[in-house]
XYZ file of N, CA and C in Angstrom:
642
model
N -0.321 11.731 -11.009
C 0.014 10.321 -10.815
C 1.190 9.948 -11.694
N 2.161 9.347 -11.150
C 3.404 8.579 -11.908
C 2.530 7.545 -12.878
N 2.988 8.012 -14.035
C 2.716 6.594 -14.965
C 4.154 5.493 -14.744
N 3.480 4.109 -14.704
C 4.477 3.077 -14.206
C 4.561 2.142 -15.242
N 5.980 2.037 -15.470
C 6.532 1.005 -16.350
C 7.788 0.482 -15.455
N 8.107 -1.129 -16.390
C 9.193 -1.408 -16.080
C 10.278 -1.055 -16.531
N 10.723 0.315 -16.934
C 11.740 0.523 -17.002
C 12.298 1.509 -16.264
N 11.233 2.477 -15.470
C 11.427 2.942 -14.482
C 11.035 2.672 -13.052
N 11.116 1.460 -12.876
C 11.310 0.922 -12.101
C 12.831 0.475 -11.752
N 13.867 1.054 -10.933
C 15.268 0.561 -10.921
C 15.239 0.098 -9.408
N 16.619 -0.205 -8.972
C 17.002 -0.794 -7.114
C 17.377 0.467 -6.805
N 17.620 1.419 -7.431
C 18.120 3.057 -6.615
C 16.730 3.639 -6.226
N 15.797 3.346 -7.162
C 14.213 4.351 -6.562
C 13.973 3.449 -5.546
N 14.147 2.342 -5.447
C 12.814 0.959 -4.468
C 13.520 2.131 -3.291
N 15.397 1.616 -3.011
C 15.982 2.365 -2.256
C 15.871 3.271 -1.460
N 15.618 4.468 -2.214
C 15.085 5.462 -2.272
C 13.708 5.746 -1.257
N 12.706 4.757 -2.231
C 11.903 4.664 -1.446
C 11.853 4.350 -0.029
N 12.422 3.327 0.188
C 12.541 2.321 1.487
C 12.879 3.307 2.620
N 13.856 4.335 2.128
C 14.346 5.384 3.097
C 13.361 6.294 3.219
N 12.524 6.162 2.546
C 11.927 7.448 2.645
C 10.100 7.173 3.462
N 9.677 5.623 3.527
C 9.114 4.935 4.067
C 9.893 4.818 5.517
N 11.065 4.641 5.877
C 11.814 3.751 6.861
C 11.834 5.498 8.044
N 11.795 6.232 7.178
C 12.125 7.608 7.911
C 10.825 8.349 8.167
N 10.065 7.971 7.553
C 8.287 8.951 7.577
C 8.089 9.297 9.065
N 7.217 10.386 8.742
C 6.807 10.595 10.157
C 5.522 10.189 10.418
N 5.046 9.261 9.436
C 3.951 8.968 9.779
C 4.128 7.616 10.441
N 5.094 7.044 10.913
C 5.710 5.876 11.729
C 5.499 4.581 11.269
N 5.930 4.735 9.990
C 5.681 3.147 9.435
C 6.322 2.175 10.314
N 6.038 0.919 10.558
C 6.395 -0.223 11.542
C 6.947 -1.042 10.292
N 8.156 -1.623 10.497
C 8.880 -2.356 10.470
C 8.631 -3.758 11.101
N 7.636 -4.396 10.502
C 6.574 -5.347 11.037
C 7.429 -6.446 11.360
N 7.328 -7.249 12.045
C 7.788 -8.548 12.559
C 7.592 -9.784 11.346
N 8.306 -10.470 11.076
C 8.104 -12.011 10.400
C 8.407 -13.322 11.406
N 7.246 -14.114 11.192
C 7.417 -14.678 12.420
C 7.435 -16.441 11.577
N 7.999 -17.234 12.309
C 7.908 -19.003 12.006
C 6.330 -19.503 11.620
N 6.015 -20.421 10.384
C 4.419 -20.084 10.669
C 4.152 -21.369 12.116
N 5.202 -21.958 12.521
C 4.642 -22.797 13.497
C 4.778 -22.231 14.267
N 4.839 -20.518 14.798
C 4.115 -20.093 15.519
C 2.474 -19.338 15.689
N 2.179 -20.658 14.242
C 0.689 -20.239 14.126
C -0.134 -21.406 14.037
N -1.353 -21.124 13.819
C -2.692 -22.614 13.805
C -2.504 -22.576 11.672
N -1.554 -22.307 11.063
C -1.554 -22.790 9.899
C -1.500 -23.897 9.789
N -2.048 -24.739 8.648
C -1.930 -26.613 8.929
C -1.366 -26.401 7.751
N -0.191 -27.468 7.728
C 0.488 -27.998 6.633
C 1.037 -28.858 6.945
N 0.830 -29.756 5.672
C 1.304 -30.886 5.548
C 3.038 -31.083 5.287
N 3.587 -30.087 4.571
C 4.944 -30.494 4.274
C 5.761 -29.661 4.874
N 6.637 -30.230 5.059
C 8.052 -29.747 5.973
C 8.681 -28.621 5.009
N 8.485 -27.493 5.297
C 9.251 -26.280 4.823
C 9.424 -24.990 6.098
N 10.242 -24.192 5.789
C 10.588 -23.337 6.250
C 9.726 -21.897 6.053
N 8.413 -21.729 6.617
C 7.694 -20.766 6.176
C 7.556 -19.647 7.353
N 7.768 -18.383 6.923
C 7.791 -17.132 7.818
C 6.756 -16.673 7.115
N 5.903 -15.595 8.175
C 4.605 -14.712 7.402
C 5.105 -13.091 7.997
N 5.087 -12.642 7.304
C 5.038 -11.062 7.532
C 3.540 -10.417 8.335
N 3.819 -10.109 9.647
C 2.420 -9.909 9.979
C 2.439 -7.909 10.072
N 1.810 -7.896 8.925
C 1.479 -6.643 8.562
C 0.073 -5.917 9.023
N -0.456 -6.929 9.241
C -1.636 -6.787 10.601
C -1.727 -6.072 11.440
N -0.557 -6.072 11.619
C 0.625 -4.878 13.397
C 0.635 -3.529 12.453
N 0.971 -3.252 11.208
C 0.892 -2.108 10.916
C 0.200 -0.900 10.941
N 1.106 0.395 10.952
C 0.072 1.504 11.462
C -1.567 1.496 10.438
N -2.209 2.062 10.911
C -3.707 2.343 10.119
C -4.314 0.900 9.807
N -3.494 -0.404 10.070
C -4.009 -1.691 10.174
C -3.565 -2.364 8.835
N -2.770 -2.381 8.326
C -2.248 -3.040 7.028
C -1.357 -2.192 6.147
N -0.765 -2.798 5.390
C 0.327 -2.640 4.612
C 0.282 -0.914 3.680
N -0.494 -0.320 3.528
C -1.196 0.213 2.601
C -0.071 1.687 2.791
N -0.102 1.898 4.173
C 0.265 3.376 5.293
C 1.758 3.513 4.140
N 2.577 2.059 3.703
C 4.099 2.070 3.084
C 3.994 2.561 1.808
N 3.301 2.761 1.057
C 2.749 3.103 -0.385
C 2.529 4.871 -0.104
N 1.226 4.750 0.578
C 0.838 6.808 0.913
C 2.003 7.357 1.603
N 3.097 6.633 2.322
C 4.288 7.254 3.028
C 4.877 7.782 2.352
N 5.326 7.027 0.975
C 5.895 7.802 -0.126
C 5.637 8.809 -1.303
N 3.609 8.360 -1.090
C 2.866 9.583 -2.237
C 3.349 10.788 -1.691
N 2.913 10.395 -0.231
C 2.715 12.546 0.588
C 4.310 12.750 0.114
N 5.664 12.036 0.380
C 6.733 12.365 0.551
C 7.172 13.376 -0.644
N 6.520 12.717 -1.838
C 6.595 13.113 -3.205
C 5.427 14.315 -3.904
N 4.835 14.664 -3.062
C 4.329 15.746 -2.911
C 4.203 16.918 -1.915
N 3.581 18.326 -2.379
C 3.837 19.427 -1.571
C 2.702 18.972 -0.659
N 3.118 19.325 0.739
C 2.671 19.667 2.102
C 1.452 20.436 1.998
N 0.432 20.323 2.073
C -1.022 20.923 2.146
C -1.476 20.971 0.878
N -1.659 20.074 0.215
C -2.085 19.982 -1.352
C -3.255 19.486 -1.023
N -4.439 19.369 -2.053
C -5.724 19.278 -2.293
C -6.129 17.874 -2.424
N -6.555 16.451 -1.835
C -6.158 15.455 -2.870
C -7.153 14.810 -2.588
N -7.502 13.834 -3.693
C -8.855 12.848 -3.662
C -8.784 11.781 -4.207
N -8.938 10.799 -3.657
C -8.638 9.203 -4.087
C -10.220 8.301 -3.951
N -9.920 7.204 -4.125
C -10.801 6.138 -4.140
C -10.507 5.023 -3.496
N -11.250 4.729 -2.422
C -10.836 3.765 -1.965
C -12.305 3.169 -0.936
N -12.269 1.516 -1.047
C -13.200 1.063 0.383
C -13.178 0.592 1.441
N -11.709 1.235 1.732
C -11.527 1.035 3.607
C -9.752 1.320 3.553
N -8.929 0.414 3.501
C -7.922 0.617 3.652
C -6.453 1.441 3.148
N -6.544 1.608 2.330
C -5.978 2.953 1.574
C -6.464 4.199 1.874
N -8.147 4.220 2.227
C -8.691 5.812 2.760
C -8.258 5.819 3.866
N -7.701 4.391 4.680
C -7.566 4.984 6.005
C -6.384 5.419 6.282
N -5.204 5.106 5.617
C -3.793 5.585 5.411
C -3.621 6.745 4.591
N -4.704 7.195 3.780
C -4.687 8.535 2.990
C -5.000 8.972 4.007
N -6.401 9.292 4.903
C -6.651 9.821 6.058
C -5.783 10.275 7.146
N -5.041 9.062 7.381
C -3.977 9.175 8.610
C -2.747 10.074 8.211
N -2.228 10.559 6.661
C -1.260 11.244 6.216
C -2.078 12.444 6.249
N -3.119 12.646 5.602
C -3.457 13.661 5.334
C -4.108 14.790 6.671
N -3.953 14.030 7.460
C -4.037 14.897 8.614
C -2.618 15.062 9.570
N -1.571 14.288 9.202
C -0.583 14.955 9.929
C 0.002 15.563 8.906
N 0.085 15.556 7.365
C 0.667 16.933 6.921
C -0.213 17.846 6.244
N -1.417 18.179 7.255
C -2.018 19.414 7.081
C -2.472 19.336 5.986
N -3.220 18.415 4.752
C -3.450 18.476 3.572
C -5.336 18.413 3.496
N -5.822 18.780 2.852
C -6.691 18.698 2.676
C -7.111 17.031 1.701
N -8.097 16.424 1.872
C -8.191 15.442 1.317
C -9.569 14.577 1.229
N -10.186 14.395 0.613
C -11.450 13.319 -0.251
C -11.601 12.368 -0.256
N -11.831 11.508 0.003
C -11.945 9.590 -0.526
C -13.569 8.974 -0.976
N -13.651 9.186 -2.114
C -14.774 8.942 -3.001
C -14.767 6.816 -2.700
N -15.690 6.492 -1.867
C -15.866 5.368 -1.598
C -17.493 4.394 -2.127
N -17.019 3.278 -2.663
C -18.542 2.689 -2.752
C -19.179 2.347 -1.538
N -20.786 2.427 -2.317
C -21.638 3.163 -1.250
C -22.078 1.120 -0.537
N -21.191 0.795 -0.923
C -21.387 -0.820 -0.314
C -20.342 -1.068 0.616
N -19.434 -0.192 0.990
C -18.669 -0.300 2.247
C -19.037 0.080 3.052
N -18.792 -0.383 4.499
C -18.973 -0.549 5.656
C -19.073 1.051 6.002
N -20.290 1.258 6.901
C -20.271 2.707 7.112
C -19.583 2.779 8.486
N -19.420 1.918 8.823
C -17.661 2.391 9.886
C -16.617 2.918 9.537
N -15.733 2.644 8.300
C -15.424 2.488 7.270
C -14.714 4.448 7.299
N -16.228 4.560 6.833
C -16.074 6.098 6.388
C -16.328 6.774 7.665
N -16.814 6.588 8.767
C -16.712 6.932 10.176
C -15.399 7.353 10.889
N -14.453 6.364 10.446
C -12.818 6.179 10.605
C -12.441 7.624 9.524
N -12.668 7.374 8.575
C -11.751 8.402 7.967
C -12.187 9.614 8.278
N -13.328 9.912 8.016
C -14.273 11.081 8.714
C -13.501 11.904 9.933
N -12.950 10.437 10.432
C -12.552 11.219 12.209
C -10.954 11.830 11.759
N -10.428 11.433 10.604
C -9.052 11.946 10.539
C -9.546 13.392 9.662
N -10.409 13.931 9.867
C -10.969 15.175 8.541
C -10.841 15.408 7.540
N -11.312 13.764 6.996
C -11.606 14.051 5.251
C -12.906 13.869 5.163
N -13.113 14.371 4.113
C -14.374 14.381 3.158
C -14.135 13.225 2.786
N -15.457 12.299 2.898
C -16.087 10.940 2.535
C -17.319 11.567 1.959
N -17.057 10.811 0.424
C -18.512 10.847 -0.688
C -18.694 9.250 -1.262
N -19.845 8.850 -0.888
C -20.257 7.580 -0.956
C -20.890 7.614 -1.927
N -20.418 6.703 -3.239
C -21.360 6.453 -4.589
C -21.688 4.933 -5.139
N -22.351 4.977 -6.196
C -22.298 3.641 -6.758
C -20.903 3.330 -7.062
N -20.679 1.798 -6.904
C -19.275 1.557 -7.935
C -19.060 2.110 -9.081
N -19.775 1.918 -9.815
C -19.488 2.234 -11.044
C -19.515 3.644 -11.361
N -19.694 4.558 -10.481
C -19.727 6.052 -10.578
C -18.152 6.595 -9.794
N -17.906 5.622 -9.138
C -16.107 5.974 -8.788
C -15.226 6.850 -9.335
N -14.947 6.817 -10.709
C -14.148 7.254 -10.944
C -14.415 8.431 -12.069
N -15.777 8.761 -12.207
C -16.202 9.693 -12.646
C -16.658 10.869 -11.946
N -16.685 10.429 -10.478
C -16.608 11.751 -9.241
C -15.074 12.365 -8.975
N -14.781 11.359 -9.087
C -12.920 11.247 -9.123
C -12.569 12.510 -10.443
N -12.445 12.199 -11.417
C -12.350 13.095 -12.333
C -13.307 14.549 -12.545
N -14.468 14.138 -11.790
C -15.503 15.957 -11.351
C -14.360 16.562 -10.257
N -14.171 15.650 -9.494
C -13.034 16.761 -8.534
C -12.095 17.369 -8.592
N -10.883 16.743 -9.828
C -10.182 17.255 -10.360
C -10.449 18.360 -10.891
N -11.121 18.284 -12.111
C -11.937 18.614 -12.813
C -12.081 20.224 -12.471
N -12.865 20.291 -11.423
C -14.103 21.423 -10.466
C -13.243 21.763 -9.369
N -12.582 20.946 -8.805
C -11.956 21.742 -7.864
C -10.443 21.720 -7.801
N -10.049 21.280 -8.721
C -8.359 21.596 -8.713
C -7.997 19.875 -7.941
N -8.270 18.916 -7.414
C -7.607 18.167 -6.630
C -6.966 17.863 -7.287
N -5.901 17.067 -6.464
C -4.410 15.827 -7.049
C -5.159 14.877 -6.594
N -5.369 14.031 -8.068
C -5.624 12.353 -8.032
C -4.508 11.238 -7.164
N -4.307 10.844 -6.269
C -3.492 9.710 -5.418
C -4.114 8.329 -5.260
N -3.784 7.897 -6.808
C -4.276 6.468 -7.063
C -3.780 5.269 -5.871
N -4.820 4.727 -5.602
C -4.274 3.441 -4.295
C -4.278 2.075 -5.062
N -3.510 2.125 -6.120
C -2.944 1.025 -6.194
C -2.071 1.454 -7.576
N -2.210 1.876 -8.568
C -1.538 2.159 -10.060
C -1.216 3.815 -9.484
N 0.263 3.509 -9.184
C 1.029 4.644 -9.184
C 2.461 4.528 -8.739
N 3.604 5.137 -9.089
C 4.790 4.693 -9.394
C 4.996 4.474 -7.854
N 4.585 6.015 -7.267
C 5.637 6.053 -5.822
C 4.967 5.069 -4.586
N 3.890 4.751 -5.248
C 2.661 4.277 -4.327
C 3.249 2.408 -4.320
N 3.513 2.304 -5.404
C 4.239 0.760 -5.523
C 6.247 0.788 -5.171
N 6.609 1.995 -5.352
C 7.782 1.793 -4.279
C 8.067 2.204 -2.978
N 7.068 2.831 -2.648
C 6.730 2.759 -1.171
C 6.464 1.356 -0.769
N 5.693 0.276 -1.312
C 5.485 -0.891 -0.733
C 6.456 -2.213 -1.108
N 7.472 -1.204 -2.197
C 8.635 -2.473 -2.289
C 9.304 -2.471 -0.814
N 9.227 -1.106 0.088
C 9.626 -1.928 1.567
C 9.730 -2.863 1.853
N 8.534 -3.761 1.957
C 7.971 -4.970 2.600
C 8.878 -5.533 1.788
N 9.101 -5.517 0.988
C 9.793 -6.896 0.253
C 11.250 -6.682 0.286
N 11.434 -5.672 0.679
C 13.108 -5.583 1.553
C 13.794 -5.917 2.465
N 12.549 -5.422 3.967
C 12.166 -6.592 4.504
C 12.138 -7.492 4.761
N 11.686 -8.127 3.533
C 11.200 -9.560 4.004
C 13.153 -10.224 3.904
N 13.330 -9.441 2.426
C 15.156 -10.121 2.101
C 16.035 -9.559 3.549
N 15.901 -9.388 4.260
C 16.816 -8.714 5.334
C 16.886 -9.985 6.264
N 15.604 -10.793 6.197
C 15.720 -11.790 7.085
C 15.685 -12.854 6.497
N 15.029 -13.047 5.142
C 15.237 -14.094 4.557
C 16.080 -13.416 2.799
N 17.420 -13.511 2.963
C 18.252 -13.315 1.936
C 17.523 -13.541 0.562
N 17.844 -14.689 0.399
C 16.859 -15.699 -1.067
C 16.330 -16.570 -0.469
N 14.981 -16.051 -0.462
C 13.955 -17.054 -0.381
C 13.529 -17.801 -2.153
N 12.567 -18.899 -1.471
C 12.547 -19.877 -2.688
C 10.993 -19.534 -3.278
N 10.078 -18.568 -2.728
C 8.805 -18.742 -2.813
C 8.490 -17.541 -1.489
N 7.428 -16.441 -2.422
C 7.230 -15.909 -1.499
C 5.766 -15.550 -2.323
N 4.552 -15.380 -1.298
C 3.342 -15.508 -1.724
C 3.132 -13.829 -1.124
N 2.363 -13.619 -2.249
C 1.498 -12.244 -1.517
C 0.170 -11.809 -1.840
N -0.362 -11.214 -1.104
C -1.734 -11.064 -0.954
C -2.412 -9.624 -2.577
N -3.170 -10.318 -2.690
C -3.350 -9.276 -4.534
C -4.902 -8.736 -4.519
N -4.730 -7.433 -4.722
C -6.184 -6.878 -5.054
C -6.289 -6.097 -6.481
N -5.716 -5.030 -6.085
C -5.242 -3.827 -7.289
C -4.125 -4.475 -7.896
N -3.140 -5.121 -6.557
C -1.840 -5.115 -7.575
C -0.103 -4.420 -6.962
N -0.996 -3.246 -6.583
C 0.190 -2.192 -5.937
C 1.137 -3.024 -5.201
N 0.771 -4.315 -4.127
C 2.036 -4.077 -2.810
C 2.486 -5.316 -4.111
N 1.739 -6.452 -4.963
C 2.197 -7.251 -5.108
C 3.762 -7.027 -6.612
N 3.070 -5.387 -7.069
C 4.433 -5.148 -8.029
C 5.635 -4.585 -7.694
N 5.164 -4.141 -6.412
C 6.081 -3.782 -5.354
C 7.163 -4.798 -5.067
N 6.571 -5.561 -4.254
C 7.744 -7.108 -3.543
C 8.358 -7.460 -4.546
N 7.331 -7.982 -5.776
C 8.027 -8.584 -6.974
C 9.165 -7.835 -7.538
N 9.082 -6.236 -7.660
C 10.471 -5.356 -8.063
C 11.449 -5.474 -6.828
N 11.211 -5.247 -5.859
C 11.821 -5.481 -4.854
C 12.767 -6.576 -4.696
N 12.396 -7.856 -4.904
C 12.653 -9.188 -5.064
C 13.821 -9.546 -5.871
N 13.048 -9.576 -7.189
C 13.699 -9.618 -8.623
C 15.134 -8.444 -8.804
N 14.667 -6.883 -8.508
C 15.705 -6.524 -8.536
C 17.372 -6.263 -7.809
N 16.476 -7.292 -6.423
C 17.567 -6.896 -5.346
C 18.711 -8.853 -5.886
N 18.027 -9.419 -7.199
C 19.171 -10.131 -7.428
C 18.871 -11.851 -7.489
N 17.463 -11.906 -6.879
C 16.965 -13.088 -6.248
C 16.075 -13.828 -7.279
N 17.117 -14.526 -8.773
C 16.198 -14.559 -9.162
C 15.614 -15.882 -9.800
N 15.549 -16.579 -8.981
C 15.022 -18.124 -9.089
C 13.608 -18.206 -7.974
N 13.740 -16.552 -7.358
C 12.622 -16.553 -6.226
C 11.307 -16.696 -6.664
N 10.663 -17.785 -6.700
C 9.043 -17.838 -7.435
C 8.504 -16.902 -6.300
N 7.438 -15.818 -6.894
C 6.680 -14.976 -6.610
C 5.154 -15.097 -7.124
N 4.384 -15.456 -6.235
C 3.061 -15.605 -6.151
C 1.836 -14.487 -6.145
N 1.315 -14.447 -6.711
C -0.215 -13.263 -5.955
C -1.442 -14.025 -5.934
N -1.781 -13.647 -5.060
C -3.035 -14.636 -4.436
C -3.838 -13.624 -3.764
N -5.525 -13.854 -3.877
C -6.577 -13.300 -3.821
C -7.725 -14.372 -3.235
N -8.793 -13.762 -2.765
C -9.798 -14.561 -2.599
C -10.976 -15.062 -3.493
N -11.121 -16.169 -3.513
C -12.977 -16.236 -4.787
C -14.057 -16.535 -4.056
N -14.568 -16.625 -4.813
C -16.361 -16.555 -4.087
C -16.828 -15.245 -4.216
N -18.402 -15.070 -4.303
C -18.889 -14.454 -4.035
C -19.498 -13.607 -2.944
């Protein structure tokens, strides 16, 4: 795993990346941004708001732009095992079967057993544990069987693979004034934000936003 700082973070790697996302053969989509009044969003104030519908993306969300660039940055049939509870296994899944790699996704045993049904069908090994035992199966595999750890969210190439999107987004909207993004781990949202910030834009308020409740 890339250890990630901001100082290696530059606009030649995002770059880099973007090409190397923009070219995959795993067919990343170049998702549409659309007016939100071509949606049932309600708002009250008059602004100019586009949404990136990443929805359309391959394996079903944003995630496929991040693993486009792990596999890129690694050898072709390598051993690998991650963690994840649905969407990152399913874009590890979907790489790891078109470049022939062998691959794991150690998932909590509170996700959807569709979930692991899906990845199952791309031929990985799904091991379902407690949460809190995650990342200590994670490290037995290494460990015991030689795997490469491919963190889904804290990892260098994994967050400039998803500065895409936020290249993207500047292609159609130059300088924007406010751009909100969706936050779990972290990955796509340090992504856009390098993306953003370094492509020059920098009065652009950048948001991360998550859900609450229980």
């Amino acid at each position: 795993m890339s250890e990630v700082s901001a100082d290696t973070v530059t606009l030649d790697l995002l770059k880099e990346a973007w090409e190397e996302v923009r070219t995959s053969p795993l067919g990343v989509i170049n998702t549409p941004m659309i007016p939100w009044c071509q949606t049932t969003l309600p708002l009250q104030t008059i602004c100019n708001i586009h949404i990136k519908l990443e929805n359309l993306q391959r394996t079903g969300s944003f995630k496929i732009r991040g693993v486009a660039n792990q596999f890129a940055k690694r050898p072709k049939g390598g051993h690998f095992v991650t963690m994840s509870a649905g969407n990152y296994g399913k874009s590890f899944a979907y790489a790891s079967k078109h470049y022939g790699s062998k691959g794991k996704v150690v998932m909590p045993e509170t996700a959807p057993l569709s979930r692991s049904v899906l990845i199952q069908s791309f031929g990985v090994e799904v091991e379902r544990v407690p949460t809190s035992c995650l990342m200590n199966v994670v490290n037995r595999c290494v460990q015991e069987d030689s795997m490469t750890f491919l963190h889904s969210y804290d990892d260098l190439d994994l967050i400039a693979g998803h500065a895409s999107l936020g290249m993207e987004v500047l292609e159609v909207m130059p300088d924007p004034d406010v751009v909100v993004v969706c936050c779990g781990g972290g990955g796509l949202l340090a992504g856009v934000a390098a993306a953003i910030k370094l492509s020059g834009c920098d009065k652009t308020r950048i948001y991360g936003v998550e859900p609450t409740g229980g």
